[in-house]
Coordinates of C-alpha atoms in Angstrom, one line a residue:
Chain R
X256 CA -5.8 7.7 -15.4
X257 CA -6.4 8.0 -11.7
X258 CA -4.1 10.4 -9.9
X259 CA -4.0 10.8 -6.1
X260 CA -2.5 14.0 -4.6
X261 CA -1.7 14.7 -1.0
X262 CA -1.3 18.1 0.5
X263 CA 0.9 19.2 2.2
X264 CA 3.9 17.1 1.4
X265 CA 5.3 17.7 4.9
X266 CA 3.8 19.2 8.1
X267 CA 5.4 20.0 11.5
X268 CA 3.2 20.8 14.5
X269 CA 3.6 21.1 18.2
X270 CA 2.2 18.4 20.5
X271 CA -1.5 18.6 21.3
X272 CA -2.5 20.4 18.1
X273 CA -5.4 19.1 16.0
X274 CA -4.5 18.7 12.4
X275 CA -5.9 17.8 9.0
X276 CA -4.3 16.0 6.1
X277 CA -5.7 16.3 2.7
X278 CA -6.1 13.8 -0.2
X279 CA -7.6 14.4 -3.6
X280 CA -8.3 12.1 -6.5
X281 CA -9.1 12.8 -10.1
X282 CA -11.6 10.0 -10.9
X283 CA -14.6 9.7 -8.6
X284 CA -15.3 6.1 -9.8
X285 CA -13.5 4.5 -6.8
X286 CA -14.6 1.5 -4.7
X287 CA -13.0 2.6 -1.4
X288 CA -10.4 4.9 0.1
X289 CA -7.8 3.8 2.6
X290 CA -5.4 5.8 4.9
X291 CA -2.1 4.2 5.8
X292 CA 0.7 5.1 8.2
X293 CA 4.3 4.4 7.3
X294 CA 7.2 4.6 9.8
X295 CA 10.7 5.1 8.5
X296 CA 12.1 1.8 7.1
X297 CA 8.9 0.0 7.9
X298 CA 5.9 -1.3 6.0
X299 CA 2.5 0.2 5.8
X300 CA -0.1 0.0 8.5
X301 CA -3.8 0.4 7.6
X302 CA -5.5 3.1 9.7
X303 CA -9.0 3.6 8.2
X304 CA -10.9 2.3 5.2
X305 CA -13.9 4.1 3.9
X306 CA -16.3 2.4 1.5
X307 CA -17.4 4.6 -1.4
X308 CA -21.0 4.6 0.0
X309 CA -19.8 6.0 3.4
X310 CA -19.0 9.5 4.4
X311 CA -16.6 8.9 7.3
X312 CA -14.9 6.5 9.6
X313 CA -13.5 7.0 13.0
X314 CA -10.8 5.1 15.0
X315 CA -9.7 6.6 18.3
X316 CA -8.2 10.1 17.7
X317 CA -8.5 9.6 13.9
X318 CA -11.4 10.6 11.7
X319 CA -11.4 10.2 8.0
X320 CA -14.0 11.7 5.7
X321 CA -14.8 11.0 2.0
X322 CA -16.6 13.2 -0.5
X323 CA -16.5 11.1 -3.6
X324 CA -18.3 13.6 -5.8
X325 CA -15.6 16.2 -5.3
X326 CA -12.8 13.7 -5.2
X327 CA -11.6 14.6 -1.7
X328 CA -10.8 12.9 1.6
X329 CA -9.4 14.3 4.8
X330 CA -7.7 12.7 7.7
X331 CA -8.3 14.5 11.0
X332 CA -5.9 13.8 13.9
X333 CA -7.0 15.1 17.3
X334 CA -4.6 16.0 20.1
X335 CA -1.5 15.0 18.2
X336 CA 1.3 13.2 20.0
X337 CA 5.0 12.7 19.1
X338 CA 4.2 9.1 18.4
X339 CA 2.0 10.2 15.5
X340 CA 5.1 11.3 13.6
X341 CA 5.2 9.2 10.4
X342 CA 4.3 9.5 6.7
X343 CA 0.6 9.2 6.0
X344 CA -0.5 7.7 2.7
X345 CA -3.9 7.9 1.0
X346 CA -4.9 5.2 -1.5
X347 CA -8.0 4.7 -3.6
X348 CA -9.1 1.3 -4.8
X349 CA -9.9 0.6 -8.5
X350 CA -11.0 -2.6 -10.2
X351 CA -8.4 -5.0 -11.5
X352 CA -9.1 -6.9 -14.7
X353 CA -8.7 -10.4 -13.2
X354 CA -10.7 -12.2 -10.5
X355 CA -12.7 -9.3 -9.3
X356 CA -9.8 -8.0 -7.3
X357 CA -9.0 -4.4 -6.8
X358 CA -5.8 -2.4 -6.8
X359 CA -4.7 0.6 -4.8
X360 CA -3.5 3.8 -6.3
X361 CA -1.4 5.7 -3.8
X362 CA -0.6 9.3 -3.2
X363 CA 2.9 10.3 -2.4
X364 CA 2.2 10.9 1.3
X365 CA 2.4 13.6 3.9
X366 CA 5.3 13.5 6.3
X367 CA 4.1 14.5 9.7
X368 CA 6.4 15.6 12.6
X369 CA 4.8 16.2 16.0
X370 CA 7.2 18.1 18.2
X371 CA 7.2 17.6 22.0
Chain H
X64 CA 0.6 -14.8 13.7
X65 CA 3.6 -13.4 11.9
X66 CA 1.4 -11.6 9.3
X67 CA 3.2 -10.8 6.1
X68 CA 7.0 -11.5 6.0
X69 CA 9.5 -10.7 3.3
X70 CA 12.9 -12.2 2.6
X71 CA 15.5 -10.7 2.4
X72 CA 15.4 -7.3 4.1
X73 CA 18.3 -5.9 2.1
X74 CA 20.1 -6.9 -1.1
X75 CA 22.7 -5.4 -3.4
X76 CA 23.0 -6.7 -6.9
X77 CA 25.1 -6.0 -9.9
X78 CA 23.5 -5.2 -13.2
X79 CA 22.5 -8.4 -15.0
X80 CA 22.3 -10.6 -11.9
X81 CA 19.1 -12.3 -11.0
X82 CA 17.3 -12.8 -7.7
X83 CA 14.0 -13.8 -6.1
X84 CA 12.2 -12.0 -3.4
X85 CA 10.0 -14.1 -1.1
X86 CA 6.7 -13.1 0.5
X87 CA 4.9 -15.3 2.9
X88 CA 1.6 -14.8 4.8
X89 CA 0.1 -16.9 7.4
X90 CA -3.4 -15.4 7.4
X91 CA -4.9 -17.7 4.7
X92 CA -5.4 -14.7 2.4
X93 CA -6.5 -15.3 -1.2
X94 CA -5.1 -12.1 -2.7
X95 CA -1.4 -11.1 -2.7
X96 CA 0.3 -8.1 -4.3
X97 CA 3.8 -6.8 -5.1
X98 CA 4.5 -3.1 -5.0
X99 CA 7.5 -1.0 -5.5
X100 CA 8.1 2.4 -3.7
X101 CA 10.3 5.0 -5.2
X102 CA 11.0 8.6 -4.0
X103 CA 8.6 11.0 -5.6
X104 CA 6.6 8.2 -7.2
X105 CA 4.6 6.7 -4.4
X106 CA 3.8 2.9 -4.4
X107 CA 3.0 1.2 -7.7
X108 CA 1.6 -2.2 -8.3
X109 CA 3.9 -4.6 -10.1
X110 CA 2.0 -7.9 -10.1
X111 CA -0.8 -9.5 -8.2
X112 CA -2.4 -12.9 -7.6
X113 CA -6.0 -13.7 -6.9
X114 CA -5.3 -17.2 -5.7
X115 CA -2.9 -20.2 -5.8
X116 CA -1.6 -20.8 -9.3
X117 CA -2.7 -17.4 -10.7
X118 CA -0.8 -14.3 -11.4
X119 CA -1.5 -11.1 -13.3
X120 CA 0.2 -7.9 -14.4
X121 CA -0.1 -4.6 -12.5
X122 CA 1.0 -1.1 -13.5
X123 CA 4.7 -1.7 -13.9
X124 CA 5.3 -5.4 -14.6
X125 CA 8.2 -5.1 -17.1
X126 CA 11.4 -6.8 -15.9
X127 CA 9.7 -8.9 -13.3
X128 CA 8.1 -12.3 -13.1
X129 CA 6.1 -13.8 -10.3
X130 CA 4.8 -17.2 -9.2
X131 CA 2.2 -18.4 -6.6
X132 CA 2.7 -22.1 -6.3
X133 CA 1.4 -22.2 -2.7
X134 CA -1.3 -20.0 -1.3
X135 CA 0.8 -18.6 1.4
X136 CA 3.8 -17.6 -0.8
X137 CA 4.2 -15.1 -3.6
X138 CA 7.6 -14.9 -5.3
X139 CA 8.9 -11.9 -7.2
X140 CA 11.8 -12.6 -9.6
X141 CA 14.2 -10.3 -11.4
X142 CA 15.9 -12.2 -14.2
X143 CA 18.4 -9.6 -15.2
X144 CA 18.5 -6.7 -12.7
X145 CA 18.9 -3.1 -13.9
X146 CA 19.7 0.1 -12.0
X147 CA 16.1 1.3 -12.6
X148 CA 14.9 -1.6 -10.4
X149 CA 16.6 0.0 -7.4
X150 CA 13.7 0.4 -5.0
X151 CA 11.9 -0.7 -1.9
X152 CA 9.6 -3.7 -2.6
X153 CA 6.5 -4.3 -0.6
X154 CA 4.4 -7.4 -0.5
X155 CA 0.7 -7.2 0.6
X156 CA -2.1 -9.6 1.1
X157 CA -5.9 -9.4 1.6
X158 CA -8.7 -11.8 2.4
X159 CA -11.3 -10.3 0.2
X160 CA -11.1 -7.6 -2.5
X161 CA -12.4 -4.3 -1.4
X162 CA -16.1 -3.7 -1.6
X163 CA -17.1 -7.3 -0.9
X164 CA -16.6 -7.7 2.9
X165 CA -15.2 -4.4 4.1
X166 CA -14.1 -5.6 7.5
X167 CA -11.9 -8.1 5.8
X168 CA -10.9 -6.0 2.8
X169 CA -7.9 -4.2 4.0
X170 CA -4.5 -5.0 2.7
X171 CA -1.8 -6.0 5.1
X172 CA 1.8 -5.1 4.2
X173 CA 5.1 -6.7 4.8
X174 CA 8.1 -4.7 6.1
X175 CA 9.7 -4.3 2.7
X176 CA 12.9 -5.3 0.9
X177 CA 15.4 -2.6 0.1
X178 CA 17.1 -3.5 -3.2
X179 CA 20.0 -1.7 -4.8
X180 CA 21.2 -2.5 -8.3
X181 CA 24.7 -1.2 -9.1

């Protein structure tokens, strides 16, 4: 059974610091890996999606890497800002049995606080 | 575009009552999903649909039923609510499954429904 682990569970940093969030998964037979952001009381916002054949994806100050063979992904946030405060979720995609669709298996998230 | 919307936002039920959660998307997506999010458990897939008129079970389907009579709507029903179903429920949709057309593969999530069963 696929398990996704995120470390640390919580992180507090001063504004301007560069930081790394970690995600690991037990079964390397994934299709893709996706990083989400969740604000309190809100839904999930997709940040980056990395296909299994890719090594990394970048969007603005965010960079996500994927090492499928070792079952690891990292989300790098450069020059952090108070507005980055949120819970970050990692999810890997696995095949569903019907219709060629795929499901996401989520980690429990890392709660990030960026202090002004 | 409203994206993915969910109704209601909050609900309190007594054990044994029934209710239906509505998810609507205006992006013409084929695939729709229902998840529940519990503290310390992460998000788990309840049911999903790969198109109008189709539904299938996810990881934790017991106690729930779903219907997809129209492409834009995905309903989640609780026939006899139990305290174990207290959770935050999220609906999501996607145009394509992952791995087919990656630029369109991401799942879009609704704002969630917070359900408490007493």
